Coordinates of C-alpha atoms and ligand atoms in Angstrom, one line a residue:
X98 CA -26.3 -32.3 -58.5
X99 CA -22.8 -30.8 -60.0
X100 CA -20.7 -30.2 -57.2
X101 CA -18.2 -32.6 -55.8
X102 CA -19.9 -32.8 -52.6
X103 CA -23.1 -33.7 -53.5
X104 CA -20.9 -36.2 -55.9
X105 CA -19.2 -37.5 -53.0
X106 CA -22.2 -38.3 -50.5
X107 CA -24.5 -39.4 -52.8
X108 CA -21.8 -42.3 -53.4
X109 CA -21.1 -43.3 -49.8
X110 CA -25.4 -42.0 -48.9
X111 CA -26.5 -46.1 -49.2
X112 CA -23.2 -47.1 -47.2
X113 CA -23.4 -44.3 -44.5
X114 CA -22.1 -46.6 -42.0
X115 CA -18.8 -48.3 -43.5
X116 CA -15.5 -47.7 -42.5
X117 CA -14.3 -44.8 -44.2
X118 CA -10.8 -44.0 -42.6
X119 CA -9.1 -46.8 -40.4
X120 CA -6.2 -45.7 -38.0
X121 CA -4.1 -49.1 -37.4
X122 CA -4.8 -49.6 -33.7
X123 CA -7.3 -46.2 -33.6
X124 CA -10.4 -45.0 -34.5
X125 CA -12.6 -46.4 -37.3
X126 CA -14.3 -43.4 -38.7
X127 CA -17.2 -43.9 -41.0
X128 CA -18.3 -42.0 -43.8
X129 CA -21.2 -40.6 -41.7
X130 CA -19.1 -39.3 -38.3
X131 CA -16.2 -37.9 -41.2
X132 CA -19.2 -35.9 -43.2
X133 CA -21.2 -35.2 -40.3
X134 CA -17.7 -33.7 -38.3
X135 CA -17.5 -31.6 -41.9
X136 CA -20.7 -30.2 -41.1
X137 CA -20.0 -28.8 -38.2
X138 CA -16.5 -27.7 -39.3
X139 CA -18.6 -26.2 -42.4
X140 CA -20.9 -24.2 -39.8
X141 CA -17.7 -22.9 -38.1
X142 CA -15.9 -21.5 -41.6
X143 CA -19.4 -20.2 -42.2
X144 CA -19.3 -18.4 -38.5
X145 CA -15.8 -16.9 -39.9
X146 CA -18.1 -15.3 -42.5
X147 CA -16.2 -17.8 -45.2
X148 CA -18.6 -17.7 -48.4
X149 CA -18.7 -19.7 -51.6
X150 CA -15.9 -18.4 -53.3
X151 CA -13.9 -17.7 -50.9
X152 CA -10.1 -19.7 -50.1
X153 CA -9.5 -21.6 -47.1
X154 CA -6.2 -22.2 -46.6
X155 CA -4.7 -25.2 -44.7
X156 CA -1.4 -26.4 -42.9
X157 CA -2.6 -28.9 -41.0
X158 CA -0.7 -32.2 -39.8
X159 CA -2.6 -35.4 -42.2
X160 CA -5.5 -37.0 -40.2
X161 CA -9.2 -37.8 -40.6
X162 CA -9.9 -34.1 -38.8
X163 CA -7.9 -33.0 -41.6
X164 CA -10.2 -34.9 -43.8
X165 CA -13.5 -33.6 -42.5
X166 CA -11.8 -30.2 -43.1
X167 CA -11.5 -30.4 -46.9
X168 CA -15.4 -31.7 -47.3
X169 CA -16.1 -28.6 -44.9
X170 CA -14.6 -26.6 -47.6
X171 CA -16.7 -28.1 -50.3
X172 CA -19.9 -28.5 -48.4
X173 CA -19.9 -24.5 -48.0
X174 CA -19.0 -24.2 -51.5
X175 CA -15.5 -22.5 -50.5
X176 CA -12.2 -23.1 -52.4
X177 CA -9.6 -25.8 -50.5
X178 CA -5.7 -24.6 -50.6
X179 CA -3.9 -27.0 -48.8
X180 CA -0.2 -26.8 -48.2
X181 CA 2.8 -28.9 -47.7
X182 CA 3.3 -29.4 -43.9
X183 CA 6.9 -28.7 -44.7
X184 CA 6.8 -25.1 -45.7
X185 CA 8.0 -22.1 -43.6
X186 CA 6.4 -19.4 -42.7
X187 CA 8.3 -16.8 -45.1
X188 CA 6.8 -19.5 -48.4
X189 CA 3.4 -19.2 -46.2
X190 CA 3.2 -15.2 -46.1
X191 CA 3.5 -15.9 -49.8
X192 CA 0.8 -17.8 -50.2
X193 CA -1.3 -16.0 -47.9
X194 CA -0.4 -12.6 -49.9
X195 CA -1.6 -14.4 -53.0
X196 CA -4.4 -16.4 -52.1
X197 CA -5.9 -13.6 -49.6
X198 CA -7.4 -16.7 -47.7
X199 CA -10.8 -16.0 -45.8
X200 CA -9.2 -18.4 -43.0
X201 CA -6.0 -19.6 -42.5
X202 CA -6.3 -23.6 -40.5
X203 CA -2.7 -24.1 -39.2
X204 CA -1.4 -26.8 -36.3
X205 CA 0.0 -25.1 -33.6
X206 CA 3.6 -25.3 -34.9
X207 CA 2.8 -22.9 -37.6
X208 CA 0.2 -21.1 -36.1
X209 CA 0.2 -17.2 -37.6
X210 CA -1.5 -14.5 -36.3
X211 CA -5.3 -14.9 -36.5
X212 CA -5.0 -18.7 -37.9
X213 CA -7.5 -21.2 -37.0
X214 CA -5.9 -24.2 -35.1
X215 CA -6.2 -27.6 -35.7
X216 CA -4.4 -30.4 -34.5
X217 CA -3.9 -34.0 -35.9
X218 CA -6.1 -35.3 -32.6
X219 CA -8.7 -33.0 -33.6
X220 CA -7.7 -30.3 -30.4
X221 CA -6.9 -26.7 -31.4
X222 CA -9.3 -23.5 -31.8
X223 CA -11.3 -24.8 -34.8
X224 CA -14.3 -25.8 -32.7
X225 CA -16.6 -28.0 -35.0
X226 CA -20.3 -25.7 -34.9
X227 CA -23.9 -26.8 -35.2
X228 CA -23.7 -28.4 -38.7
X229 CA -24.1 -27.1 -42.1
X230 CA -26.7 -27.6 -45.7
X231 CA -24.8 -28.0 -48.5
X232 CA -24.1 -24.6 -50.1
X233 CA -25.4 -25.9 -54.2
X234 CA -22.1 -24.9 -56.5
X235 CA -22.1 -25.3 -59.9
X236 CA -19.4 -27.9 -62.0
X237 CA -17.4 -25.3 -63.3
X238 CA -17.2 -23.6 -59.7
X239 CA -13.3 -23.7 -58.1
X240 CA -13.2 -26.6 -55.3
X241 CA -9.4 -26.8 -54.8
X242 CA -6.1 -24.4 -55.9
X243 CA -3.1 -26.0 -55.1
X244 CA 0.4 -23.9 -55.7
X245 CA 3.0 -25.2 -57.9
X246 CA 6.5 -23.6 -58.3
X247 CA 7.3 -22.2 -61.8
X248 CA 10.3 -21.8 -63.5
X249 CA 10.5 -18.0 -62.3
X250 CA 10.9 -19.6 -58.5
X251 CA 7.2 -17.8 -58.2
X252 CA 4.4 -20.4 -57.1
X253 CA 1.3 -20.1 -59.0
X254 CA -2.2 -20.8 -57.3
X255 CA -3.5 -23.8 -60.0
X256 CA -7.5 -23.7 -59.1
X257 CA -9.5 -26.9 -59.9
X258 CA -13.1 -27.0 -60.8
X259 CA -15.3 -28.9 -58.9
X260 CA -15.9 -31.0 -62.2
X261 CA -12.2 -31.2 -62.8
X262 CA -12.1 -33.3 -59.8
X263 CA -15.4 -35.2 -60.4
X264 CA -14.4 -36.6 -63.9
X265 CA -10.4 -37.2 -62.9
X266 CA -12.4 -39.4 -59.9
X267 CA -14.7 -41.0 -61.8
X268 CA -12.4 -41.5 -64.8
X269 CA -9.5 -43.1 -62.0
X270 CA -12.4 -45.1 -60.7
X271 CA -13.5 -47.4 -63.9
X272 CA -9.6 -47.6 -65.4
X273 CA -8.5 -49.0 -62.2
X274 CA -11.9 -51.2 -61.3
X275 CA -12.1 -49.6 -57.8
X276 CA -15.0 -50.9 -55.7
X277 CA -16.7 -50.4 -52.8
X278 CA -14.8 -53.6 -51.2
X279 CA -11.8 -52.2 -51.9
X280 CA -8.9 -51.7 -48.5
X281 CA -6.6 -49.1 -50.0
X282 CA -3.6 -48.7 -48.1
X283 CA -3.0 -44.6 -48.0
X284 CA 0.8 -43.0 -46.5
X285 CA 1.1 -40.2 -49.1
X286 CA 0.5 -36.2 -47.7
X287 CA -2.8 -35.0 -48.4
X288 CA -1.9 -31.7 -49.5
X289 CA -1.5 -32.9 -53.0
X290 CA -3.4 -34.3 -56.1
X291 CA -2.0 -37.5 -55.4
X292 CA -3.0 -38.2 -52.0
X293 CA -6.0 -36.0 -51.7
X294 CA -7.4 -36.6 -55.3
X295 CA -6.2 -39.2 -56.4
X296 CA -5.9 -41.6 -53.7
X297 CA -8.8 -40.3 -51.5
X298 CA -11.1 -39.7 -54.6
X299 CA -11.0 -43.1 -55.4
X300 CA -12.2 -44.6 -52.3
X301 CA -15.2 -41.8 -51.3
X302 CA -16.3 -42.2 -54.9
X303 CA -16.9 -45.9 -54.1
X304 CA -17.0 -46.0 -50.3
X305 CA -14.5 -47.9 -49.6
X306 CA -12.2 -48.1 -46.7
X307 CA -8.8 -46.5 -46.8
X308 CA -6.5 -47.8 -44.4
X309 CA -5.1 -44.1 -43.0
X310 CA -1.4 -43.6 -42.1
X311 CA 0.1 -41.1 -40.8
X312 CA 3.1 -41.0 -43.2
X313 CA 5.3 -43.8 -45.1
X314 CA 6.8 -45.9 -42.6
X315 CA 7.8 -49.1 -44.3
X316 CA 7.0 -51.6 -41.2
X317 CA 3.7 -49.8 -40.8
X318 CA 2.5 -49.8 -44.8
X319 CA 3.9 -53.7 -44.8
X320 CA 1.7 -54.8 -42.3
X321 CA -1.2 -52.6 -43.1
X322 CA -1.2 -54.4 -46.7
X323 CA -1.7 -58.1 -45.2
X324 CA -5.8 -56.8 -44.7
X325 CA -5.3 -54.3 -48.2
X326 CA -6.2 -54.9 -51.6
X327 CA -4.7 -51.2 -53.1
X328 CA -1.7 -49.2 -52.4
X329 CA -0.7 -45.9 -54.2
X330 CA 2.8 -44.5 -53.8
X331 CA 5.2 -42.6 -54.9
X332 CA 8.3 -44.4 -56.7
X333 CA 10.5 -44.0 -53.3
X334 CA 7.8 -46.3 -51.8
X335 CA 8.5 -49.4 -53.8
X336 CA 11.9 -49.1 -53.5
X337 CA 12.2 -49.0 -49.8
X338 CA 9.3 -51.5 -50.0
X339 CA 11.9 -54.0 -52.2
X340 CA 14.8 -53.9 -49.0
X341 CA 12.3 -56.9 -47.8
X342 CA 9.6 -57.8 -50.0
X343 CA 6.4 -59.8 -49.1
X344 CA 4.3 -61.6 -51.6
X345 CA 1.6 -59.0 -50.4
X346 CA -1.3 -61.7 -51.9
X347 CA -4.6 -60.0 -50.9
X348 CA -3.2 -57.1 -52.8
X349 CA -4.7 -56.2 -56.3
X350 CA -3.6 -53.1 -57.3
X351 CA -0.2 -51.3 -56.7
X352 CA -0.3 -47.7 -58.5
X353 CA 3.0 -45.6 -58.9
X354 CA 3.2 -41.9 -60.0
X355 CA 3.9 -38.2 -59.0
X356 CA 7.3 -39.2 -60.3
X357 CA 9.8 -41.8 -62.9
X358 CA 9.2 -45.7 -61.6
X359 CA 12.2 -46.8 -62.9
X360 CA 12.2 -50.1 -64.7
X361 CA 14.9 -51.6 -63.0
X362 CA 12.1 -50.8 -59.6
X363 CA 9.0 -52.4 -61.9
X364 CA 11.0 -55.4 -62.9
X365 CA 12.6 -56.0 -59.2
X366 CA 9.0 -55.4 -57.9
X367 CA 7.4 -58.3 -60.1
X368 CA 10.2 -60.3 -59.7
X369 CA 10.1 -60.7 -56.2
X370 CA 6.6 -60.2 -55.2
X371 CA 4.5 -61.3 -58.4
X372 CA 3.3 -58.0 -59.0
X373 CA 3.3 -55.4 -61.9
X374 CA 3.4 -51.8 -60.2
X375 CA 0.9 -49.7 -62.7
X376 CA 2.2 -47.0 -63.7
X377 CA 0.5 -43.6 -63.9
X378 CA 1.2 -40.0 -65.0
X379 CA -0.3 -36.6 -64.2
X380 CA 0.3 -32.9 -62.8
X381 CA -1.4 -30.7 -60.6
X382 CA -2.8 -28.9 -63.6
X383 CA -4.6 -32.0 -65.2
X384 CA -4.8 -34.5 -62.3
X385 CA -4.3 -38.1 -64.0
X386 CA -4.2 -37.7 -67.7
X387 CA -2.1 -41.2 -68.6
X388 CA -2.2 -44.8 -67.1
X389 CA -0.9 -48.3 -67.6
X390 CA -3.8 -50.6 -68.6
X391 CA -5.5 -52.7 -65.2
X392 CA -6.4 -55.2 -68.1
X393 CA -3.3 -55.8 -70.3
X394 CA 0.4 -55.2 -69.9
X395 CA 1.7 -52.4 -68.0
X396 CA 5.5 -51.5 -69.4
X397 CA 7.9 -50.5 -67.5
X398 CA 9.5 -47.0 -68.5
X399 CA 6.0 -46.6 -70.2
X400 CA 3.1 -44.6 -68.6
X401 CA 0.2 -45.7 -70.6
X402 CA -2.6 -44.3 -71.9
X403 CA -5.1 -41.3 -72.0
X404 CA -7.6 -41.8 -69.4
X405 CA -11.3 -42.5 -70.4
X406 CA -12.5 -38.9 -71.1
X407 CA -9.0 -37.6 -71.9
X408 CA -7.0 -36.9 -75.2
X409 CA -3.1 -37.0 -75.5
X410 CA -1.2 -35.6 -78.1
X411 CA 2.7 -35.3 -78.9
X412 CA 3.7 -31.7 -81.1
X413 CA 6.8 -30.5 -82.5
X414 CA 7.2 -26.7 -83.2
X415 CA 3.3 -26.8 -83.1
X416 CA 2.5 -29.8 -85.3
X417 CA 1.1 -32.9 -84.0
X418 CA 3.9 -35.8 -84.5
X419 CA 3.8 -38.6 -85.7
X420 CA 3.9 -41.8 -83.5
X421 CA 7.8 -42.4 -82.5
X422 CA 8.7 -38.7 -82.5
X423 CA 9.6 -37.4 -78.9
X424 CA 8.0 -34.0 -78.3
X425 CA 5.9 -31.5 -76.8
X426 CA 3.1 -33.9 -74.6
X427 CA -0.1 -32.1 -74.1
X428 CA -3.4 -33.0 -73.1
X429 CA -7.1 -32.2 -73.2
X430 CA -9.9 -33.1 -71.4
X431 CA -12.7 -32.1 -68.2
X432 CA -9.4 -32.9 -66.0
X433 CA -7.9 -29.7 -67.6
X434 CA -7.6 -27.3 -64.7
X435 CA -9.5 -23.5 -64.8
X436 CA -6.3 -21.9 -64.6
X437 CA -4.0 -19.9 -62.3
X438 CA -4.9 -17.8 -59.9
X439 CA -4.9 -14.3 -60.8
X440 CA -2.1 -14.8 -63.5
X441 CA -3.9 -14.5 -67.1
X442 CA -0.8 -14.2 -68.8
X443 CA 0.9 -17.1 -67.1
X444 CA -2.6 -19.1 -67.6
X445 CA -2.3 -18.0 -71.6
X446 CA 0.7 -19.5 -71.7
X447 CA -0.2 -22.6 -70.1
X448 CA -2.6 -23.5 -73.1
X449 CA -1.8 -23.9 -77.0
X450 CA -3.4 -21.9 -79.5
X451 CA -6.2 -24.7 -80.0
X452 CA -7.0 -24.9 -76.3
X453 CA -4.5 -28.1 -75.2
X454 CA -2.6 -27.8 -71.8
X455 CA 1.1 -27.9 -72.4
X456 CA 2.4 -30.5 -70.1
X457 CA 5.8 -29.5 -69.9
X458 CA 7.2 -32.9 -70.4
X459 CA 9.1 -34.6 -73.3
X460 CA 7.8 -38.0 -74.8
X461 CA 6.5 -39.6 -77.3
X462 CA 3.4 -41.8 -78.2
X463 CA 3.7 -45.4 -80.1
X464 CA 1.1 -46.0 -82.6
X465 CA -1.3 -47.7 -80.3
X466 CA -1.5 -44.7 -77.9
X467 CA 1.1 -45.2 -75.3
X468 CA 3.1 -42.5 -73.6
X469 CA 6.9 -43.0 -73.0
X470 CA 8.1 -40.3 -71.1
X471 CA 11.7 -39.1 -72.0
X472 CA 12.3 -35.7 -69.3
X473 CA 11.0 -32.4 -69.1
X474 CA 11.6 -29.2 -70.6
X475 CA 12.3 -27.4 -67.5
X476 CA 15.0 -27.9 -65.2
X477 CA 12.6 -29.3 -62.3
X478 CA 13.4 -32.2 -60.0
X479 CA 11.6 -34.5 -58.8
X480 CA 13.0 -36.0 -55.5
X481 CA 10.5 -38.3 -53.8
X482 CA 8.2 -37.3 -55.1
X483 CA 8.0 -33.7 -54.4
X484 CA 8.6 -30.9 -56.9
X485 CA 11.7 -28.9 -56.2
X486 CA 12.4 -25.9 -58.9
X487 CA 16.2 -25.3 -58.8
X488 CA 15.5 -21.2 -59.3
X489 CA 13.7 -21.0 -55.7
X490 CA 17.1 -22.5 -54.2
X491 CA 19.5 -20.7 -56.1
X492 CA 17.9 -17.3 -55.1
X493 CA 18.4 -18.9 -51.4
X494 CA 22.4 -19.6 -51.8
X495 CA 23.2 -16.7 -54.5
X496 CA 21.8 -14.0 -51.3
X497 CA 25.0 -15.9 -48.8
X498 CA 27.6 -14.1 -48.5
X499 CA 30.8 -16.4 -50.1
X500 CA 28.8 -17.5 -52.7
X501 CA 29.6 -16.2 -56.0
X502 CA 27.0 -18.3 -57.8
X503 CA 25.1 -21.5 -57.5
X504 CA 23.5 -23.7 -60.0
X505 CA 20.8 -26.6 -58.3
X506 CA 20.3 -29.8 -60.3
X507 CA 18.9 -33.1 -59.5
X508 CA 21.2 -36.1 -59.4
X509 CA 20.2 -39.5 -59.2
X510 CA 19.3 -41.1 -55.6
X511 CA 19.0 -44.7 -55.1
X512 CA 16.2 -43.8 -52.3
X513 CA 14.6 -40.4 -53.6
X514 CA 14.7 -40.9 -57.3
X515 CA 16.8 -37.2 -57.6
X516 CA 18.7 -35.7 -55.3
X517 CA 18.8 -31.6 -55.4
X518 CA 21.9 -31.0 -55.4
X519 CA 24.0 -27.7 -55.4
X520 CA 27.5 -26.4 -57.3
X521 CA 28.2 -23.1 -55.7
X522 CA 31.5 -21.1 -56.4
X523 CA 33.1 -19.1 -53.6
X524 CA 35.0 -16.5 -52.4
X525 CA 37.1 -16.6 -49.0
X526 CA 33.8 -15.2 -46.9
X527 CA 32.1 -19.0 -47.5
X528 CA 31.4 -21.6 -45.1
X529 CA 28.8 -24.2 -45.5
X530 CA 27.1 -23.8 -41.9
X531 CA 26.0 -20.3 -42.9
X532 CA 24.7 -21.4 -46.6
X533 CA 22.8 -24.0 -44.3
X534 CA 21.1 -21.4 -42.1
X535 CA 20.2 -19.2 -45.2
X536 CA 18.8 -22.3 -46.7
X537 CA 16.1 -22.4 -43.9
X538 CA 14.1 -19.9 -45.3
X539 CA 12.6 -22.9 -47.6
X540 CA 11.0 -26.2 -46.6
X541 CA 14.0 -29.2 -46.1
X542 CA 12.9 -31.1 -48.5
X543 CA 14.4 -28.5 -51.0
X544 CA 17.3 -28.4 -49.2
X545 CA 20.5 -29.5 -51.2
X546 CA 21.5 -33.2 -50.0
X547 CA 25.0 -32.0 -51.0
X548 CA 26.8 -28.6 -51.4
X549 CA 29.6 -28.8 -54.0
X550 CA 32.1 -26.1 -53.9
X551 CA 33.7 -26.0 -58.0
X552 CA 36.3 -23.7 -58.9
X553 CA 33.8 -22.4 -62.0
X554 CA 30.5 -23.8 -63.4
X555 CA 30.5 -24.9 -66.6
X556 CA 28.9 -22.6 -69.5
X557 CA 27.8 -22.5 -73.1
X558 CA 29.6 -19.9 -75.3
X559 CA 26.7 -17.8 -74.4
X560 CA 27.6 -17.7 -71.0
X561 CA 24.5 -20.1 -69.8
X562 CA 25.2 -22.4 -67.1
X563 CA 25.1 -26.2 -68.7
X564 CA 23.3 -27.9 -66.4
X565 CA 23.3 -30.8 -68.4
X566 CA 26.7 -31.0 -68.3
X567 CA 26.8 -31.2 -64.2
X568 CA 24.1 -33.8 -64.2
X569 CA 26.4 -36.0 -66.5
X570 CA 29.9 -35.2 -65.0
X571 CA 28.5 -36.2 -61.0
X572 CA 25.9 -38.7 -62.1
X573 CA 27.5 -40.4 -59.9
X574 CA 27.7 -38.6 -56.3
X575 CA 25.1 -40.3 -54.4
X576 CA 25.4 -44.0 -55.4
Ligands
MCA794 C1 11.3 -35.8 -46.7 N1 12.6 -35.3 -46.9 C2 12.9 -35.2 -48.2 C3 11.7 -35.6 -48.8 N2 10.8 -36.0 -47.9 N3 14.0 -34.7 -48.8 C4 13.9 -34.7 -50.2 N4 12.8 -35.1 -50.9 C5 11.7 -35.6 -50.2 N5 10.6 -36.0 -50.9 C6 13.6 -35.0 -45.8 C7 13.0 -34.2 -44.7 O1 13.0 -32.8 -45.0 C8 13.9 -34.6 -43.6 O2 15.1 -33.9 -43.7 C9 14.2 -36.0 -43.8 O3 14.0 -36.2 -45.3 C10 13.3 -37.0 -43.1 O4 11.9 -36.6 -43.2 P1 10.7 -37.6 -43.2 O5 9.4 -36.9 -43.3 O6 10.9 -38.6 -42.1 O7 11.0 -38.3 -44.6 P2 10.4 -39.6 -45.2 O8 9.3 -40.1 -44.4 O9 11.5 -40.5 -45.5 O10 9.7 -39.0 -46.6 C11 10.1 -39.4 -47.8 C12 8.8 -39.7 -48.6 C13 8.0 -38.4 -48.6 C14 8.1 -40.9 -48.1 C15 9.3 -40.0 -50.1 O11 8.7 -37.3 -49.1 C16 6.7 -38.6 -49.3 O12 5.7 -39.1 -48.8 N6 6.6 -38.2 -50.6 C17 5.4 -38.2 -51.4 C18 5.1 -36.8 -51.9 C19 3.9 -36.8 -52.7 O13 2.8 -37.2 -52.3 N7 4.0 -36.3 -53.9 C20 2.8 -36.1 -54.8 C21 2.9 -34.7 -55.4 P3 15.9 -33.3 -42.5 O14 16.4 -34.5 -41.8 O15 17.0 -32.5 -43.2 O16 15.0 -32.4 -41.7 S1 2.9 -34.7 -57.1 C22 1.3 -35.0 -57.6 O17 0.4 -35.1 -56.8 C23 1.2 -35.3 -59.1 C24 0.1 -34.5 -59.6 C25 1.1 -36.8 -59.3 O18 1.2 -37.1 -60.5 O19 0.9 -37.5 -58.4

């Protein structure tokens, strides 16, 4: 029994019956109509003549149809590469060009030409079939690629093993005590590690109930968490959670990650609801790799320690450094993804000479084993939670005409954590409105909160553009 499937109902096979996804004044699916509804989605991918192996590629608004999707992947052994709901359909031909999906699942509103359709009420041309047998796949057998943007501005496909994603699960499961009684309050995307892995992981590998939102709304998650005893969210969470705090008392667990709680956040969280928000780290390379202790004191600023099964290390031009010494963090383990997708060179690089993943973050390790993070080597930003690489947008505005060149940094936002923010220089042919239309070639969340129009950007005697420098000198724009 090695793949994540058989992983998966052999945990929730004794509790067939329980609550698996609850829809605040909806449906109450269980575990059996969610798996059995996978079947029969499995049976029509397999009418699509989707084999093991094979990509299935999914746009699909978050619901428990969505759900019973991604175990219809898995059952037929195919590979699950879900995608932001946000994305347009120029970053979707891209994907599609890469990925060479089998099937493309789409909602209507970005249906392509031969997609699948599949709607968040479960309408839409993917017809659920007669049902399905699990197709056997072995543990080192891709279950999942999800795209990440690289410094070049090109995404690369990161493909997960199915045990990549058992161990991560099982390893989440026993560092955070999860059990099958648990309520876990769920308003992330699930076309990401942290909603789909992370979060969902956690409660099928223990069958419990997962209270199922559509999307954050902060009335909705506050009431949802008076019958909850887990929440995991993204730092933006907590602080719109904070503008009226509740004591939350059933709750046990609230996790943060996917980007920097801040401390100020963790203390005002505790403060005013008795709480300590745990605080995790990972990547979609590695899934979770670091967490706060359940048992023990959880730091703010701090993101704890290797998960069971999991080795941390910090280096400095190659050699391991001692604790205290910010560097290189890297990270070993069965979490460790397969590598990209038809990019050996890029996966090479990915990887040390001795076989750790380079994490691309900066931090350093105390002598008991606890990671501080202190930034990242790139220039990525993080706002809400959602990767943004600056490249990808400064392609967009260096193409409009007026622009002479554009540098994109993240500032600090009191609501998304960074802000991507733009410094263009101009010529007389610029006007905002048509940098705006150009800039809808990419998903809005990458869109800059704020064009700034500078006479020159600043630069390094080489001639680089000092990003630093513009991240210091408007620190302050957005509070
Ligand atoms: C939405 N908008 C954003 C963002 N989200 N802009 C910048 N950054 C964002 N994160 C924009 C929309 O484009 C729209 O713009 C406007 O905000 C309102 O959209 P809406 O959907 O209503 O926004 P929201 O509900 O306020 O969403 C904010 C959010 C959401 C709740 C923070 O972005 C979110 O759920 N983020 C979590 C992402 C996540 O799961 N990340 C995990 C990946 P306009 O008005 O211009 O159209 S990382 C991961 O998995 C790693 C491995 C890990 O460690 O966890």
């Amino acid at each position: 029994m090695t793949s994540l499937h058989a992983h998966l109902s052999q945990a929730w096979g004794a509790r067939p019956h329980r609550t698996f996804l609850s829809q605040p004044g909806g449906h109450q699916w269980s575990y059996e109509e969610v798996d059995s509804l996978a079947a029969s989605y499995g049976a029509s991918l397999q009418a699509r003549d989707v084999t093991p192996g094979d990509r299935v590629m999914v746009q699909v608004a978050k619901s428990p149809y969505a759900v019973a999707l991604y175990l219809a992947t898995l059952r037929i052994g195919a590979v699950f590469v879900p995608l932001n709901t946000a994305y347009t359909p120029t970053e979707v031909d891209a994907f599609v060009e890469d990925a060479e999906p089998a099937v493309v699942v789409t909602g209507a509103a970005n249906a392509r030409p031969g997609s699948l359709i599949l709607e968040a009420d479960g309408s839409g041309t993917l017809k659920p079939g007669a049902g399905v047998e699990d197709v056997g796949r072995s543990g080192d057998d891709p279950a999942a690629m999800l795209y990440t943007s690289g410094t070049t501005g090109r995404s690369k496909g990161a493909v997960l093993t199915n045990d990549n994603l058992i161990s991560n699960a099982k390893a989440l499961v026993e560092a955070w005590r999860f059990h099958e009684s648990d309520v876990l309050v769920h308003a992330l995307p699930i076309f990401h590690v942290h909603g789909l892995f992370v979060a969902l992981h956690c409660a099928m590998f223990t069958a419990s109930t997962v209270v199922f939102l559509d999307r954050f709304d902060v009335g909705e998650v506050k009431r949802s968490l008076g019958d909850a005893t887990v929440m995991m969210g993204v730092p933006t969470f907590y602080s719109r959670l904070l503008a009226a705090p509740e004591p939350f008392s059933g709750v046990r667990l609230f996790t943060s990650g996917s980007a920097p709680l801040t401390a100020a956040t963790h203390r005002e969280f505790e403060h005013r609801t008795g709480h300590a928000i745990l605080e995790r780290y990972g990547m979609t390379e590695a899934g979770m790799i670091t967490s706060n202790p359940y048992e023990g004191a959880r730091i703010p600023g701090t993101v704890g320690f290797a998960l069971p099964g999991i080795e941390v290390r910090v280096t400095v031009d190659d050699a391991v450094a001692p604790p205290g010494i910010a560097g290189n963090v890297e990270c070993r383990g069965p979490n460790v993804f397969s590598g990209y997708w038809r990019m050996p060179d890029h996966t090479a690089a990915a990887f040390t000479p001795d076989g750790w993943l380079r994490t691309g973050d900066i931090g350093k390790l105390d002598a008991s084993g606890r990671l501080t993070l202190e930034g990242r080597a790139s220039d990525m930003i993080i706002s809400g939670g959602l990767n943004v690489y600056p490249v990808e947008v400064e392609q967009v505005l260096d193409a409009v005409p007026g622009v002479v060149e554009a540098a994109v940094v993240g500032l600090p936002h009191p609501d998304l954590g960074e802000a991507v923010t733009a410094f263009v220089t101009t010529d007389a042919a610029y006007d905002e409105q048509g940098a705006r239309a150009s800039l809808d070639a990419i998903a809005r969340f990458k869109h800059p909160k704020q064009i700034v129009e500078i006479d020159a950007l600043p630069r390094n005697a080489m001639g680089k553009v000092l990003k630093a420098e513009l991240r210091s000198r408007y620190r302050s724009l957005f509070s």
